[in-house]
Amino acid sequence: MIDYYETRSQPITRKMVWQAYQKVKSNKGGFGVDKMDWIALDRNVKSHLYKLWNRLSSGSYFPMPVREVSIKKKSGGVRKLGVPTLLDRIAQQVAKTHLERIVEPQFHDSSYGYRPRRNCHQAVARATDNSFTHSWAIDLDIKSFFDTINHELMMKAVGHYYKDKWVLLYIGCWLKAGVVQQDGSYVDKMTGTPQGGVISPLLANIFLHVTFDKWMEKHYGRKPFERYADDIVVHCRTERESIYLLKQIKERFAQCGLDIHEGKTKIVNVRGSSEKKYKKSYDFLGFRIEPHYTKVKGNGKRILPRSVMSSGSVSSVLDKFKSIHKRRVSVEELARELNPVIRGVINYYCKFWSYHTHTLWKQLNKRLQKWVKWEKRLYKKASIRWLQHKYAYRPDLFAHWKLVRP
């Protein structure tokens, strides 16, 4: 009979490994440097998981290097991810589940990224609310954060909250695991934690919790902020406060081995008054928080903040619809292809209100009209009438038609 709660020199059970396997598999993901995919792993899953548990529980586990993968950024350029092997991801999930129970209750209330029961919408809502009471904001960008984390300081931060040697041992191994680049060459990793690892977001949260969150709480407790991983917005009441606090944050990050991206970090004047010209809005998690003239009963107009879809997000979504007019399929098939994307945009960007997305949906309707023009060989007015006729009989054919009809 198999004892799923058996432990050896390290307090790791087979059940912990099995639960980690199920969690990692549900998130899918590609293979690592050993090229083992989920089909190959599942073919002999019991043997693979037993060997992994045996190594983890006996202290003889050593991770393989990560595989470098490049993805395009919305703002241009590429972001390099480090993809561990499937078995290394399962091992990381074992440690993450164990460590998260200890550190999660310690995290700051203004931290939202990669945490249970917290999401982007909560962070954006808090940022908008704080802009009502604070006319100025500091939009912080940390330069190459995941690539520049100091390993020694990271281990010190983790060790402050957790003392079990096996967790510290394996985290140290994952931090030092090298990278196999896209050309096949191997590079040692002296700083940073690879994006793509299961445990990397938790380690990043621990590092910034010590570096920034607790420091802000201790020294500037009255200054509200929102942090989603390394995306940070700090709120101030005056221009002078903003300038001073930004200087102090730069010094703090420098002490912890981090650099502020000067070109992307900025002071934003949301609703304040100043002789100097500042940006009037800032982007946060795909939204733009900006001032807006609003009619107030008895007081005429007032400038109040609101959150809308950022221009970068609009461009990114429109890129996904760029070539639909060239698709030679039926309108029903086109709707099946586009609706998952449309619903995703509606679910995320229309969480608070939907009117700010109407320009986007009008652009999509124009592209659909262009598709009708090409596919049905109709003139412009006739193609518009064709779409309107389709809407009359199938108003739910495209998910965005409930917001903006053709």
Coordinates of N, CA, C and O in Angstrom, one line a residue, residues 9 11 106 108 131 141 178 180 201 212 233 248 251 275 293 295 298 319 345 354 356 373 400:
S9 N 13.9 13.0 4.6 CA 14.7 14.0 5.3 C 14.0 15.4 5.1 O 14.3 16.3 5.9
P11 N 10.2 17.5 4.6 CA 8.8 17.3 4.9 C 7.9 17.4 3.7 O 7.0 18.3 3.6
Q106 N 0.9 38.1 5.3 CA 1.8 39.2 5.6 C 1.8 40.3 4.6 O 2.2 41.4 4.9
H108 N 0.9 43.3 2.0 CA 0.2 44.6 2.2 C -1.2 44.6 1.5 O -1.3 44.0 0.4
S131 N -7.6 58.7 -6.7 CA -7.4 59.9 -7.6 C -8.5 60.9 -7.3 O -8.4 62.1 -7.6
D141 N 7.9 52.9 -13.0 CA 8.2 51.8 -13.8 C 9.6 51.4 -13.4 O 10.6 52.2 -13.4
G178 N 20.7 28.1 -14.7 CA 21.1 28.9 -15.9 C 20.0 29.0 -16.9 O 18.9 28.5 -16.8
V180 N 19.2 28.4 -21.1 CA 19.6 28.0 -22.5 C 18.9 29.0 -23.5 O 17.7 29.0 -23.6
P201 N 6.4 34.8 -9.6 CA 5.5 35.9 -9.1 C 5.5 36.0 -7.6 O 5.5 37.1 -7.1
F212 N 9.5 47.7 -1.0 CA 8.6 48.9 -1.3 C 7.4 49.0 -0.3 O 7.3 50.0 0.4
V233 N 1.6 52.6 -8.7 CA 1.1 53.9 -8.7 C 1.0 54.5 -7.3 O 0.4 53.8 -6.4
Q248 N 12.8 60.1 -3.0 CA 13.0 59.1 -2.0 C 12.8 57.7 -2.5 O 13.6 56.8 -2.1
E251 N 15.9 56.6 -4.4 CA 17.0 56.3 -3.5 C 16.8 54.9 -2.8 O 17.7 54.1 -2.7
E275 N 2.1 75.5 -12.3 CA 2.7 76.4 -13.4 C 3.4 75.5 -14.4 O 3.4 75.8 -15.6
Y293 N -14.5 66.2 -17.2 CA -15.5 67.2 -16.8 C -16.9 66.5 -16.6 O -17.4 65.9 -17.6
K295 N -20.9 66.9 -15.0 CA -21.9 67.9 -14.5 C -22.3 67.4 -13.1 O -22.6 66.2 -12.8
G298 N -26.2 71.5 -9.0 CA -26.1 72.7 -8.2 C -24.7 73.3 -8.2 O -24.5 74.4 -7.8
D319 N -5.5 45.3 -33.6 CA -4.6 44.5 -34.3 C -5.1 43.1 -34.5 O -4.8 42.4 -35.5
V345 N -12.6 41.1 -24.2 CA -12.5 42.5 -24.1 C -13.6 43.1 -23.3 O -13.4 44.0 -22.4
S354 N -19.3 50.8 -19.9 CA -19.0 50.3 -21.3 C -18.9 51.4 -22.4 O -18.4 51.1 -23.4
H356 N -17.1 53.9 -22.9 CA -15.8 54.3 -23.4 C -15.2 53.3 -24.5 O -14.2 53.6 -25.1
K373 N -18.4 43.7 -47.9 CA -18.2 44.3 -49.2 C -17.3 43.4 -50.1 O -17.6 43.3 -51.3
H400 N -20.4 42.0 -29.5 CA -20.4 43.5 -29.2 C -21.6 44.2 -29.7 O -21.8 45.3 -29.4

